[in-house]
Amino acid sequence: MPDSGHYDFLKPISSSITVPTCRQQCKREWIQKKRADPNFKQNEKETDLIRKKRKRCDEENKAQEQQADLFRKRAKRIDETYKANEQQKDLIRKKTIRRDKQCKAKEQQNQAIYKKTIRLDKQYKAKEQQKDVIRKKAVRLDKQYKATEQQKDVIRKKAVRTDTQYKATEQQRDVIRKKTVRLDKKYKTTEQQNQAMYKITMRLDKQYKAKEQQKDVIRKKAVRTDKQYKATEQQRDVIRKKTALR
């Protein structure tokens, strides 16, 4: 076997001289040479100016591209076929998203948080109220919408009246509401005043008066035919006459 000393050129370079250190030394020497050059600063200024000009050109190109995108989008929005295709894509995307339960839950949470934060904003609340007022006024003027809404209300009320559970709950609510209202003295006095004014105005109305008289006539005729009611009335008259003679 030959001596290993003959193959020293195959040994690796020592760890004290590595590639990164050589690069750093070369860089330092290059910087020192540049600094020794009196025109280095001027050359750097010129390169900076060129770089800034290029940057400004890039910004101008960017602005032009943005304007071109705006015009392109406007032109696309006017195109009915593009609009229809985009609407179909949105529908497909929404359907796929709604099927995803995790995405649906996240969207609901985000919507709930968004609504809570918006409700606390007074300016937003005032704007929304104004919009609702304007929308309702515009809707009330629309006769077709009004007719459809009335038909929906009629159908809904009919369906609700047939529901016995809903009817029972509504009756309980009315009972509780009336009890709480009767305890309020101010409300009671105002209601009595309103009823008195209503009766006074209605008595002056001849048509209403005639209808009420007809109702009374029909009610008295129905009552006279009732034997139990007649007997009770006779007993009351007897008791009243006896007390009057005393």
JSON list of C-alpha atoms in Angstrom, two decimals:
[
{"chain": "A", "resi": 1, "resn": "MET", "atom": "CA", "xyz": [0.00, 0.00, 0.00]},
{"chain": "A", "resi": 2, "resn": "PRO", "atom": "CA", "xyz": [1.38, 3.42, -0.83]},
{"chain": "A", "resi": 3, "resn": "ASP", "atom": "CA", "xyz": [1.87, 6.02, 1.85]},
{"chain": "A", "resi": 4, "resn": "SER", "atom": "CA", "xyz": [-1.17, 8.24, 2.47]},
{"chain": "A", "resi": 5, "resn": "GLY", "atom": "CA", "xyz": [1.04, 11.37, 2.31]},
{"chain": "A", "resi": 6, "resn": "HIS", "atom": "CA", "xyz": [1.18, 11.15, -1.45]},
{"chain": "A", "resi": 7, "resn": "TYR", "atom": "CA", "xyz": [-2.60, 11.87, -1.58]},
{"chain": "A", "resi": 8, "resn": "ASP", "atom": "CA", "xyz": [-2.71, 15.14, 0.42]},
{"chain": "A", "resi": 9, "resn": "PHE", "atom": "CA", "xyz": [-4.41, 16.97, -2.47]},
{"chain": "A", "resi": 10, "resn": "LEU", "atom": "CA", "xyz": [-7.47, 14.77, -1.96]},
{"chain": "A", "resi": 11, "resn": "LYS", "atom": "CA", "xyz": [-7.93, 15.90, 1.65]},
{"chain": "A", "resi": 12, "resn": "PRO", "atom": "CA", "xyz": [-10.72, 18.42, 2.35]},
{"chain": "A", "resi": 13, "resn": "ILE", "atom": "CA", "xyz": [-9.96, 22.08, 2.95]},
{"chain": "A", "resi": 14, "resn": "SER", "atom": "CA", "xyz": [-9.53, 22.94, 6.61]},
{"chain": "A", "resi": 15, "resn": "SER", "atom": "CA", "xyz": [-12.55, 24.34, 8.46]},
{"chain": "A", "resi": 16, "resn": "SER", "atom": "CA", "xyz": [-10.74, 27.60, 9.23]},
{"chain": "A", "resi": 17, "resn": "ILE", "atom": "CA", "xyz": [-11.11, 28.78, 5.58]},
{"chain": "A", "resi": 18, "resn": "THR", "atom": "CA", "xyz": [-14.74, 28.31, 4.50]},
{"chain": "A", "resi": 19, "resn": "VAL", "atom": "CA", "xyz": [-16.69, 29.62, 1.55]},
{"chain": "A", "resi": 20, "resn": "PRO", "atom": "CA", "xyz": [-18.81, 32.13, 3.50]},
{"chain": "A", "resi": 21, "resn": "THR", "atom": "CA", "xyz": [-15.75, 33.71, 5.13]},
{"chain": "A", "resi": 22, "resn": "CYS", "atom": "CA", "xyz": [-14.08, 34.08, 1.74]},
{"chain": "A", "resi": 23, "resn": "ARG", "atom": "CA", "xyz": [-17.20, 35.78, 0.39]},
{"chain": "A", "resi": 24, "resn": "GLN", "atom": "CA", "xyz": [-17.33, 38.12, 3.33]},
{"chain": "A", "resi": 25, "resn": "GLN", "atom": "CA", "xyz": [-13.66, 39.04, 2.86]},
{"chain": "A", "resi": 26, "resn": "CYS", "atom": "CA", "xyz": [-14.21, 39.68, -0.86]},
{"chain": "A", "resi": 27, "resn": "LYS", "atom": "CA", "xyz": [-17.22, 41.83, -0.07]},
{"chain": "A", "resi": 28, "resn": "ARG", "atom": "CA", "xyz": [-15.27, 43.86, 2.49]},
{"chain": "A", "resi": 29, "resn": "GLU", "atom": "CA", "xyz": [-12.40, 44.39, 0.04]},
{"chain": "A", "resi": 30, "resn": "TRP", "atom": "CA", "xyz": [-14.90, 45.49, -2.63]},
{"chain": "A", "resi": 31, "resn": "ILE", "atom": "CA", "xyz": [-16.53, 47.99, -0.25]},
{"chain": "A", "resi": 32, "resn": "GLN", "atom": "CA", "xyz": [-13.12, 49.38, 0.75]},
{"chain": "A", "resi": 33, "resn": "LYS", "atom": "CA", "xyz": [-12.17, 49.87, -2.89]},
{"chain": "A", "resi": 34, "resn": "LYS", "atom": "CA", "xyz": [-15.49, 51.59, -3.58]},
{"chain": "A", "resi": 35, "resn": "ARG", "atom": "CA", "xyz": [-15.06, 53.94, -0.64]},
{"chain": "A", "resi": 36, "resn": "ALA", "atom": "CA", "xyz": [-11.54, 54.77, -1.75]},
{"chain": "A", "resi": 37, "resn": "ASP", "atom": "CA", "xyz": [-12.98, 55.88, -5.08]},
{"chain": "A", "resi": 38, "resn": "PRO", "atom": "CA", "xyz": [-13.88, 59.65, -4.85]},
{"chain": "A", "resi": 39, "resn": "ASN", "atom": "CA", "xyz": [-16.62, 59.25, -7.46]},
{"chain": "A", "resi": 40, "resn": "PHE", "atom": "CA", "xyz": [-18.33, 56.41, -5.55]},
{"chain": "A", "resi": 41, "resn": "LYS", "atom": "CA", "xyz": [-20.85, 58.69, -3.81]},
{"chain": "A", "resi": 42, "resn": "GLN", "atom": "CA", "xyz": [-21.78, 60.44, -7.06]},
{"chain": "A", "resi": 43, "resn": "ASN", "atom": "CA", "xyz": [-22.17, 57.13, -8.84]},
{"chain": "A", "resi": 44, "resn": "GLU", "atom": "CA", "xyz": [-24.44, 55.90, -6.04]},
{"chain": "A", "resi": 45, "resn": "LYS", "atom": "CA", "xyz": [-26.58, 59.03, -6.32]},
{"chain": "A", "resi": 46, "resn": "GLU", "atom": "CA", "xyz": [-26.96, 58.48, -10.06]},
{"chain": "A", "resi": 47, "resn": "THR", "atom": "CA", "xyz": [-27.96, 54.84, -9.53]},
{"chain": "A", "resi": 48, "resn": "ASP", "atom": "CA", "xyz": [-30.48, 55.92, -6.87]},
{"chain": "A", "resi": 49, "resn": "LEU", "atom": "CA", "xyz": [-31.99, 58.45, -9.28]},
{"chain": "A", "resi": 50, "resn": "ILE", "atom": "CA", "xyz": [-32.30, 55.81, -11.98]},
{"chain": "A", "resi": 51, "resn": "ARG", "atom": "CA", "xyz": [-33.89, 53.38, -9.52]},
{"chain": "A", "resi": 52, "resn": "LYS", "atom": "CA", "xyz": [-36.40, 56.02, -8.35]},
{"chain": "A", "resi": 53, "resn": "LYS", "atom": "CA", "xyz": [-37.31, 56.89, -11.94]},
{"chain": "A", "resi": 54, "resn": "ARG", "atom": "CA", "xyz": [-37.91, 53.24, -12.66]},
{"chain": "A", "resi": 55, "resn": "LYS", "atom": "CA", "xyz": [-40.07, 52.98, -9.55]},
{"chain": "A", "resi": 56, "resn": "ARG", "atom": "CA", "xyz": [-42.12, 56.01, -10.60]},
{"chain": "A", "resi": 57, "resn": "CYS", "atom": "CA", "xyz": [-42.59, 54.50, -14.02]},
{"chain": "A", "resi": 58, "resn": "ASP", "atom": "CA", "xyz": [-43.74, 51.30, -12.39]},
{"chain": "A", "resi": 59, "resn": "GLU", "atom": "CA", "xyz": [-46.27, 53.28, -10.26]},
{"chain": "A", "resi": 60, "resn": "GLU", "atom": "CA", "xyz": [-47.56, 55.07, -13.36]},
{"chain": "A", "resi": 61, "resn": "ASN", "atom": "CA", "xyz": [-47.88, 51.75, -15.13]},
{"chain": "A", "resi": 62, "resn": "LYS", "atom": "CA", "xyz": [-49.69, 50.43, -12.06]},
{"chain": "A", "resi": 63, "resn": "ALA", "atom": "CA", "xyz": [-52.17, 53.33, -12.12]},
{"chain": "A", "resi": 64, "resn": "GLN", "atom": "CA", "xyz": [-52.74, 52.82, -15.83]},
{"chain": "A", "resi": 65, "resn": "GLU", "atom": "CA", "xyz": [-53.33, 49.12, -15.23]},
{"chain": "A", "resi": 66, "resn": "GLN", "atom": "CA", "xyz": [-55.82, 49.91, -12.48]},
{"chain": "A", "resi": 67, "resn": "GLN", "atom": "CA", "xyz": [-57.74, 52.28, -14.75]},
{"chain": "A", "resi": 68, "resn": "ALA", "atom": "CA", "xyz": [-57.72, 49.68, -17.50]},
{"chain": "A", "resi": 69, "resn": "ASP", "atom": "CA", "xyz": [-59.08, 47.11, -15.03]},
{"chain": "A", "resi": 70, "resn": "LEU", "atom": "CA", "xyz": [-61.86, 49.49, -14.00]},
{"chain": "A", "resi": 71, "resn": "PHE", "atom": "CA", "xyz": [-62.89, 50.11, -17.60]},
{"chain": "A", "resi": 72, "resn": "ARG", "atom": "CA", "xyz": [-62.72, 46.38, -18.31]},
{"chain": "A", "resi": 73, "resn": "LYS", "atom": "CA", "xyz": [-64.90, 45.55, -15.29]},
{"chain": "A", "resi": 74, "resn": "ARG", "atom": "CA", "xyz": [-67.43, 48.23, -16.22]},
{"chain": "A", "resi": 75, "resn": "ALA", "atom": "CA", "xyz": [-67.62, 46.87, -19.75]},
{"chain": "A", "resi": 76, "resn": "LYS", "atom": "CA", "xyz": [-68.10, 43.35, -18.39]},
{"chain": "A", "resi": 77, "resn": "ARG", "atom": "CA", "xyz": [-70.88, 44.47, -16.03]},
{"chain": "A", "resi": 78, "resn": "ILE", "atom": "CA", "xyz": [-72.76, 45.96, -18.98]},
{"chain": "A", "resi": 79, "resn": "ASP", "atom": "CA", "xyz": [-72.41, 42.67, -20.89]},
{"chain": "A", "resi": 80, "resn": "GLU", "atom": "CA", "xyz": [-75.53, 40.62, -20.10]},
{"chain": "A", "resi": 81, "resn": "THR", "atom": "CA", "xyz": [-73.99, 37.25, -21.00]},
{"chain": "A", "resi": 82, "resn": "TYR", "atom": "CA", "xyz": [-71.03, 37.86, -18.70]},
{"chain": "A", "resi": 83, "resn": "LYS", "atom": "CA", "xyz": [-73.41, 39.01, -15.97]},
{"chain": "A", "resi": 84, "resn": "ALA", "atom": "CA", "xyz": [-75.55, 35.87, -16.34]},
{"chain": "A", "resi": 85, "resn": "ASN", "atom": "CA", "xyz": [-72.47, 33.63, -16.23]},
{"chain": "A", "resi": 86, "resn": "GLU", "atom": "CA", "xyz": [-71.19, 35.38, -13.10]},
{"chain": "A", "resi": 87, "resn": "GLN", "atom": "CA", "xyz": [-74.60, 35.01, -11.41]},
{"chain": "A", "resi": 88, "resn": "GLN", "atom": "CA", "xyz": [-74.64, 31.30, -12.20]},
{"chain": "A", "resi": 89, "resn": "LYS", "atom": "CA", "xyz": [-71.13, 30.92, -10.79]},
{"chain": "A", "resi": 90, "resn": "ASP", "atom": "CA", "xyz": [-72.18, 32.75, -7.63]},
{"chain": "A", "resi": 91, "resn": "LEU", "atom": "CA", "xyz": [-75.23, 30.52, -7.23]},
{"chain": "A", "resi": 92, "resn": "ILE", "atom": "CA", "xyz": [-73.14, 27.36, -7.63]},
{"chain": "A", "resi": 93, "resn": "ARG", "atom": "CA", "xyz": [-70.55, 28.68, -5.18]},
{"chain": "A", "resi": 94, "resn": "LYS", "atom": "CA", "xyz": [-73.20, 29.60, -2.59]},
{"chain": "A", "resi": 95, "resn": "LYS", "atom": "CA", "xyz": [-74.89, 26.20, -2.92]},
{"chain": "A", "resi": 96, "resn": "THR", "atom": "CA", "xyz": [-71.60, 24.39, -2.38]},
{"chain": "A", "resi": 97, "resn": "ILE", "atom": "CA", "xyz": [-70.81, 26.63, 0.61]},
{"chain": "A", "resi": 98, "resn": "ARG", "atom": "CA", "xyz": [-74.24, 26.08, 2.18]},
{"chain": "A", "resi": 99, "resn": "ARG", "atom": "CA", "xyz": [-73.74, 22.32, 2.02]},
{"chain": "A", "resi": 100, "resn": "ASP", "atom": "CA", "xyz": [-70.51, 22.68, 3.97]},
{"chain": "A", "resi": 101, "resn": "LYS", "atom": "CA", "xyz": [-71.60, 22.62, 7.64]},
{"chain": "A", "resi": 102, "resn": "GLN", "atom": "CA", "xyz": [-68.37, 24.05, 9.04]},
{"chain": "A", "resi": 103, "resn": "CYS", "atom": "CA", "xyz": [-68.42, 26.96, 6.59]},
{"chain": "A", "resi": 104, "resn": "LYS", "atom": "CA", "xyz": [-72.11, 27.55, 7.36]},
{"chain": "A", "resi": 105, "resn": "ALA", "atom": "CA", "xyz": [-71.46, 27.61, 11.13]},
{"chain": "A", "resi": 106, "resn": "LYS", "atom": "CA", "xyz": [-68.55, 30.03, 10.70]},
{"chain": "A", "resi": 107, "resn": "GLU", "atom": "CA", "xyz": [-70.61, 32.32, 8.48]},
{"chain": "A", "resi": 108, "resn": "GLN", "atom": "CA", "xyz": [-73.44, 32.34, 11.02]},
{"chain": "A", "resi": 109, "resn": "GLN", "atom": "CA", "xyz": [-71.02, 33.20, 13.84]},
{"chain": "A", "resi": 110, "resn": "ASN", "atom": "CA", "xyz": [-69.45, 35.98, 11.77]},
{"chain": "A", "resi": 111, "resn": "GLN", "atom": "CA", "xyz": [-72.88, 37.37, 10.90]},
{"chain": "A", "resi": 112, "resn": "ALA", "atom": "CA", "xyz": [-73.94, 37.29, 14.56]},
{"chain": "A", "resi": 113, "resn": "ILE", "atom": "CA", "xyz": [-70.78, 39.11, 15.69]},
{"chain": "A", "resi": 114, "resn": "TYR", "atom": "CA", "xyz": [-71.14, 41.62, 12.84]},
{"chain": "A", "resi": 115, "resn": "LYS", "atom": "CA", "xyz": [-74.77, 42.36, 13.74]},
{"chain": "A", "resi": 116, "resn": "LYS", "atom": "CA", "xyz": [-73.95, 42.79, 17.45]},
{"chain": "A", "resi": 117, "resn": "THR", "atom": "CA", "xyz": [-71.15, 45.26, 16.69]},
{"chain": "A", "resi": 118, "resn": "ILE", "atom": "CA", "xyz": [-73.32, 47.17, 14.21]},
{"chain": "A", "resi": 119, "resn": "ARG", "atom": "CA", "xyz": [-76.25, 47.44, 16.61]},
{"chain": "A", "resi": 120, "resn": "LEU", "atom": "CA", "xyz": [-74.02, 49.18, 19.12]},
{"chain": "A", "resi": 121, "resn": "ASP", "atom": "CA", "xyz": [-73.11, 51.82, 16.52]},
{"chain": "A", "resi": 122, "resn": "LYS", "atom": "CA", "xyz": [-75.64, 54.65, 16.94]},
{"chain": "A", "resi": 123, "resn": "GLN", "atom": "CA", "xyz": [-74.92, 56.33, 13.59]},
{"chain": "A", "resi": 124, "resn": "TYR", "atom": "CA", "xyz": [-75.42, 53.06, 11.70]},
{"chain": "A", "resi": 125, "resn": "LYS", "atom": "CA", "xyz": [-78.62, 52.41, 13.67]},
{"chain": "A", "resi": 126, "resn": "ALA", "atom": "CA", "xyz": [-80.02, 55.85, 12.80]},
{"chain": "A", "resi": 127, "resn": "LYS", "atom": "CA", "xyz": [-79.17, 55.40, 9.11]},
{"chain": "A", "resi": 128, "resn": "GLU", "atom": "CA", "xyz": [-80.82, 51.98, 9.03]},
{"chain": "A", "resi": 129, "resn": "GLN", "atom": "CA", "xyz": [-83.96, 53.37, 10.67]},
{"chain": "A", "resi": 130, "resn": "GLN", "atom": "CA", "xyz": [-84.13, 56.16, 8.08]},
{"chain": "A", "resi": 131, "resn": "LYS", "atom": "CA", "xyz": [-83.71, 53.62, 5.27]},
{"chain": "A", "resi": 132, "resn": "ASP", "atom": "CA", "xyz": [-86.49, 51.45, 6.74]},
{"chain": "A", "resi": 133, "resn": "VAL", "atom": "CA", "xyz": [-88.83, 54.44, 6.98]},
{"chain": "A", "resi": 134, "resn": "ILE", "atom": "CA", "xyz": [-88.16, 55.41, 3.34]},
{"chain": "A", "resi": 135, "resn": "ARG", "atom": "CA", "xyz": [-88.51, 51.79, 2.19]},
{"chain": "A", "resi": 136, "resn": "LYS", "atom": "CA", "xyz": [-91.80, 51.31, 4.03]},
{"chain": "A", "resi": 137, "resn": "LYS", "atom": "CA", "xyz": [-93.21, 54.53, 2.60]},
{"chain": "A", "resi": 138, "resn": "ALA", "atom": "CA", "xyz": [-92.25, 53.46, -0.92]},
{"chain": "A", "resi": 139, "resn": "VAL", "atom": "CA", "xyz": [-93.71, 50.00, -0.34]},
{"chain": "A", "resi": 140, "resn": "ARG", "atom": "CA", "xyz": [-96.99, 51.34, 1.02]},
{"chain": "A", "resi": 141, "resn": "LEU", "atom": "CA", "xyz": [-97.49, 53.37, -2.16]},
{"chain": "A", "resi": 142, "resn": "ASP", "atom": "CA", "xyz": [-97.08, 50.23, -4.27]},
{"chain": "A", "resi": 143, "resn": "LYS", "atom": "CA", "xyz": [-100.62, 48.81, -4.65]},
{"chain": "A", "resi": 144, "resn": "GLN", "atom": "CA", "xyz": [-99.58, 45.39, -5.94]},
{"chain": "A", "resi": 145, "resn": "TYR", "atom": "CA", "xyz": [-97.17, 44.85, -3.06]},
{"chain": "A", "resi": 146, "resn": "LYS", "atom": "CA", "xyz": [-99.83, 46.02, -0.61]},
{"chain": "A", "resi": 147, "resn": "ALA", "atom": "CA", "xyz": [-102.39, 43.58, -2.03]},
{"chain": "A", "resi": 148, "resn": "THR", "atom": "CA", "xyz": [-99.95, 40.65, -1.93]},
{"chain": "A", "resi": 149, "resn": "GLU", "atom": "CA", "xyz": [-98.97, 41.49, 1.65]},
{"chain": "A", "resi": 150, "resn": "GLN", "atom": "CA", "xyz": [-102.64, 41.64, 2.69]},
{"chain": "A", "resi": 151, "resn": "GLN", "atom": "CA", "xyz": [-103.29, 38.25, 1.08]},
{"chain": "A", "resi": 152, "resn": "LYS", "atom": "CA", "xyz": [-100.26, 36.80, 2.89]},
{"chain": "A", "resi": 153, "resn": "ASP", "atom": "CA", "xyz": [-101.51, 38.21, 6.20]},
{"chain": "A", "resi": 154, "resn": "VAL", "atom": "CA", "xyz": [-104.99, 36.74, 5.64]},
{"chain": "A", "resi": 155, "resn": "ILE", "atom": "CA", "xyz": [-103.55, 33.30, 4.84]},
{"chain": "A", "resi": 156, "resn": "ARG", "atom": "CA", "xyz": [-101.17, 33.47, 7.81]},
{"chain": "A", "resi": 157, "resn": "LYS", "atom": "CA", "xyz": [-103.93, 34.50, 10.24]},
{"chain": "A", "resi": 158, "resn": "LYS", "atom": "CA", "xyz": [-106.20, 31.70, 9.00]},
{"chain": "A", "resi": 159, "resn": "ALA", "atom": "CA", "xyz": [-103.43, 29.16, 9.48]},
{"chain": "A", "resi": 160, "resn": "VAL", "atom": "CA", "xyz": [-102.66, 30.55, 12.93]},
{"chain": "A", "resi": 161, "resn": "ARG", "atom": "CA", "xyz": [-106.29, 30.49, 14.07]},
{"chain": "A", "resi": 162, "resn": "THR", "atom": "CA", "xyz": [-106.54, 26.78, 13.31]},
{"chain": "A", "resi": 163, "resn": "ASP", "atom": "CA", "xyz": [-103.50, 26.09, 15.52]},
{"chain": "A", "resi": 164, "resn": "THR", "atom": "CA", "xyz": [-104.92, 25.38, 19.01]},
{"chain": "A", "resi": 165, "resn": "GLN", "atom": "CA", "xyz": [-101.58, 25.67, 20.80]},
{"chain": "A", "resi": 166, "resn": "TYR", "atom": "CA", "xyz": [-100.85, 29.07, 19.29]},
{"chain": "A", "resi": 167, "resn": "LYS", "atom": "CA", "xyz": [-104.40, 30.20, 20.17]},
{"chain": "A", "resi": 168, "resn": "ALA", "atom": "CA", "xyz": [-104.00, 29.10, 23.80]},
{"chain": "A", "resi": 169, "resn": "THR", "atom": "CA", "xyz": [-100.62, 30.84, 24.16]},
{"chain": "A", "resi": 170, "resn": "GLU", "atom": "CA", "xyz": [-102.00, 34.04, 22.62]},
{"chain": "A", "resi": 171, "resn": "GLN", "atom": "CA", "xyz": [-104.96, 33.98, 25.01]},
{"chain": "A", "resi": 172, "resn": "GLN", "atom": "CA", "xyz": [-102.64, 33.55, 27.98]},
{"chain": "A", "resi": 173, "resn": "ARG", "atom": "CA", "xyz": [-100.52, 36.45, 26.77]},
{"chain": "A", "resi": 174, "resn": "ASP", "atom": "CA", "xyz": [-103.63, 38.63, 26.40]},
{"chain": "A", "resi": 175, "resn": "VAL", "atom": "CA", "xyz": [-104.79, 37.75, 29.91]},
{"chain": "A", "resi": 176, "resn": "ILE", "atom": "CA", "xyz": [-101.38, 38.59, 31.41]},
{"chain": "A", "resi": 177, "resn": "ARG", "atom": "CA", "xyz": [-101.14, 41.81, 29.39]},
{"chain": "A", "resi": 178, "resn": "LYS", "atom": "CA", "xyz": [-104.61, 42.97, 30.43]},
{"chain": "A", "resi": 179, "resn": "LYS", "atom": "CA", "xyz": [-103.91, 42.23, 34.10]},
{"chain": "A", "resi": 180, "resn": "THR", "atom": "CA", "xyz": [-100.68, 44.23, 34.03]},
{"chain": "A", "resi": 181, "resn": "VAL", "atom": "CA", "xyz": [-102.38, 47.07, 32.14]},
{"chain": "A", "resi": 182, "resn": "ARG", "atom": "CA", "xyz": [-105.30, 47.26, 34.59]},
{"chain": "A", "resi": 183, "resn": "LEU", "atom": "CA", "xyz": [-102.89, 47.80, 37.47]},
{"chain": "A", "resi": 184, "resn": "ASP", "atom": "CA", "xyz": [-101.46, 50.87, 35.74]},
{"chain": "A", "resi": 185, "resn": "LYS", "atom": "CA", "xyz": [-103.64, 53.82, 36.84]},
{"chain": "A", "resi": 186, "resn": "LYS", "atom": "CA", "xyz": [-102.41, 56.25, 34.19]},
{"chain": "A", "resi": 187, "resn": "TYR", "atom": "CA", "xyz": [-103.08, 53.77, 31.41]},
{"chain": "A", "resi": 188, "resn": "LYS", "atom": "CA", "xyz": [-106.52, 53.03, 32.89]},
{"chain": "A", "resi": 189, "resn": "THR", "atom": "CA", "xyz": [-107.53, 56.72, 32.99]},
{"chain": "A", "resi": 190, "resn": "THR", "atom": "CA", "xyz": [-106.28, 57.36, 29.46]},
{"chain": "A", "resi": 191, "resn": "GLU", "atom": "CA", "xyz": [-108.16, 54.31, 28.17]},
{"chain": "A", "resi": 192, "resn": "GLN", "atom": "CA", "xyz": [-111.35, 55.47, 29.88]},
{"chain": "A", "resi": 193, "resn": "GLN", "atom": "CA", "xyz": [-110.97, 58.92, 28.36]},
{"chain": "A", "resi": 194, "resn": "ASN", "atom": "CA", "xyz": [-110.37, 57.44, 24.93]},
{"chain": "A", "resi": 195, "resn": "GLN", "atom": "CA", "xyz": [-113.42, 55.19, 25.27]},
{"chain": "A", "resi": 196, "resn": "ALA", "atom": "CA", "xyz": [-115.56, 58.13, 26.36]},
{"chain": "A", "resi": 197, "resn": "MET", "atom": "CA", "xyz": [-114.41, 60.27, 23.43]},
{"chain": "A", "resi": 198, "resn": "TYR", "atom": "CA", "xyz": [-114.94, 57.35, 21.05]},
{"chain": "A", "resi": 199, "resn": "LYS", "atom": "CA", "xyz": [-118.50, 56.80, 22.29]},
{"chain": "A", "resi": 200, "resn": "ILE", "atom": "CA", "xyz": [-119.33, 60.51, 22.03]},
{"chain": "A", "resi": 201, "resn": "THR", "atom": "CA", "xyz": [-118.05, 60.70, 18.45]},
{"chain": "A", "resi": 202, "resn": "MET", "atom": "CA", "xyz": [-119.79, 57.46, 17.47]},
{"chain": "A", "resi": 203, "resn": "ARG", "atom": "CA", "xyz": [-123.12, 58.57, 18.92]},
{"chain": "A", "resi": 204, "resn": "LEU", "atom": "CA", "xyz": [-123.03, 61.60, 16.67]},
{"chain": "A", "resi": 205, "resn": "ASP", "atom": "CA", "xyz": [-122.61, 59.33, 13.64]},
{"chain": "A", "resi": 206, "resn": "LYS", "atom": "CA", "xyz": [-126.11, 58.56, 12.34]},
{"chain": "A", "resi": 207, "resn": "GLN", "atom": "CA", "xyz": [-125.14, 55.41, 10.43]},
{"chain": "A", "resi": 208, "resn": "TYR", "atom": "CA", "xyz": [-123.38, 53.95, 13.47]},
{"chain": "A", "resi": 209, "resn": "LYS", "atom": "CA", "xyz": [-126.37, 54.89, 15.66]},
{"chain": "A", "resi": 210, "resn": "ALA", "atom": "CA", "xyz": [-128.80, 53.16, 13.28]},
{"chain": "A", "resi": 211, "resn": "LYS", "atom": "CA", "xyz": [-126.65, 50.00, 13.20]},
{"chain": "A", "resi": 212, "resn": "GLU", "atom": "CA", "xyz": [-126.44, 49.92, 16.98]},
{"chain": "A", "resi": 213, "resn": "GLN", "atom": "CA", "xyz": [-130.23, 50.29, 17.28]},
{"chain": "A", "resi": 214, "resn": "GLN", "atom": "CA", "xyz": [-130.74, 47.41, 14.85]},
{"chain": "A", "resi": 215, "resn": "LYS", "atom": "CA", "xyz": [-128.32, 45.26, 16.86]},
{"chain": "A", "resi": 216, "resn": "ASP", "atom": "CA", "xyz": [-130.22, 46.09, 20.07]},
{"chain": "A", "resi": 217, "resn": "VAL", "atom": "CA", "xyz": [-133.56, 45.19, 18.48]},
{"chain": "A", "resi": 218, "resn": "ILE", "atom": "CA", "xyz": [-132.22, 41.84, 17.25]},
{"chain": "A", "resi": 219, "resn": "ARG", "atom": "CA", "xyz": [-130.60, 41.11, 20.63]},
{"chain": "A", "resi": 220, "resn": "LYS", "atom": "CA", "xyz": [-133.80, 41.90, 22.56]},
{"chain": "A", "resi": 221, "resn": "LYS", "atom": "CA", "xyz": [-135.86, 39.69, 20.24]},
{"chain": "A", "resi": 222, "resn": "ALA", "atom": "CA", "xyz": [-133.42, 36.82, 20.73]},
{"chain": "A", "resi": 223, "resn": "VAL", "atom": "CA", "xyz": [-133.48, 37.35, 24.50]},
{"chain": "A", "resi": 224, "resn": "ARG", "atom": "CA", "xyz": [-137.29, 37.38, 24.71]},
{"chain": "A", "resi": 225, "resn": "THR", "atom": "CA", "xyz": [-137.48, 33.98, 23.07]},
{"chain": "A", "resi": 226, "resn": "ASP", "atom": "CA", "xyz": [-135.08, 32.55, 25.70]},
{"chain": "A", "resi": 227, "resn": "LYS", "atom": "CA", "xyz": [-137.26, 31.03, 28.48]},
{"chain": "A", "resi": 228, "resn": "GLN", "atom": "CA", "xyz": [-134.52, 30.88, 31.12]},
{"chain": "A", "resi": 229, "resn": "TYR", "atom": "CA", "xyz": [-133.63, 34.52, 30.58]},
{"chain": "A", "resi": 230, "resn": "LYS", "atom": "CA", "xyz": [-137.35, 35.44, 30.74]},
{"chain": "A", "resi": 231, "resn": "ALA", "atom": "CA", "xyz": [-137.79, 33.58, 34.04]},
{"chain": "A", "resi": 232, "resn": "THR", "atom": "CA", "xyz": [-134.76, 35.21, 35.62]},
{"chain": "A", "resi": 233, "resn": "GLU", "atom": "CA", "xyz": [-135.96, 38.61, 34.50]},
{"chain": "A", "resi": 234, "resn": "GLN", "atom": "CA", "xyz": [-139.42, 37.98, 36.04]},
{"chain": "A", "resi": 235, "resn": "GLN", "atom": "CA", "xyz": [-137.83, 36.94, 39.33]},
{"chain": "A", "resi": 236, "resn": "ARG", "atom": "CA", "xyz": [-135.75, 40.09, 39.34]},
{"chain": "A", "resi": 237, "resn": "ASP", "atom": "CA", "xyz": [-138.84, 42.21, 38.71]},
{"chain": "A", "resi": 238, "resn": "VAL", "atom": "CA", "xyz": [-140.72, 40.52, 41.59]},
{"chain": "A", "resi": 239, "resn": "ILE", "atom": "CA", "xyz": [-137.80, 41.10, 43.98]},
{"chain": "A", "resi": 240, "resn": "ARG", "atom": "CA", "xyz": [-137.47, 44.70, 42.84]},
{"chain": "A", "resi": 241, "resn": "LYS", "atom": "CA", "xyz": [-141.17, 45.41, 43.35]},
{"chain": "A", "resi": 242, "resn": "LYS", "atom": "CA", "xyz": [-141.18, 43.88, 46.82]},
{"chain": "A", "resi": 243, "resn": "THR", "atom": "CA", "xyz": [-138.22, 46.02, 47.88]},
{"chain": "A", "resi": 244, "resn": "ALA", "atom": "CA", "xyz": [-139.94, 49.08, 46.42]},
{"chain": "A", "resi": 245, "resn": "LEU", "atom": "CA", "xyz": [-143.14, 48.47, 48.45]},
{"chain": "A", "resi": 246, "resn": "ARG", "atom": "CA", "xyz": [-141.18, 48.28, 51.67]}
]
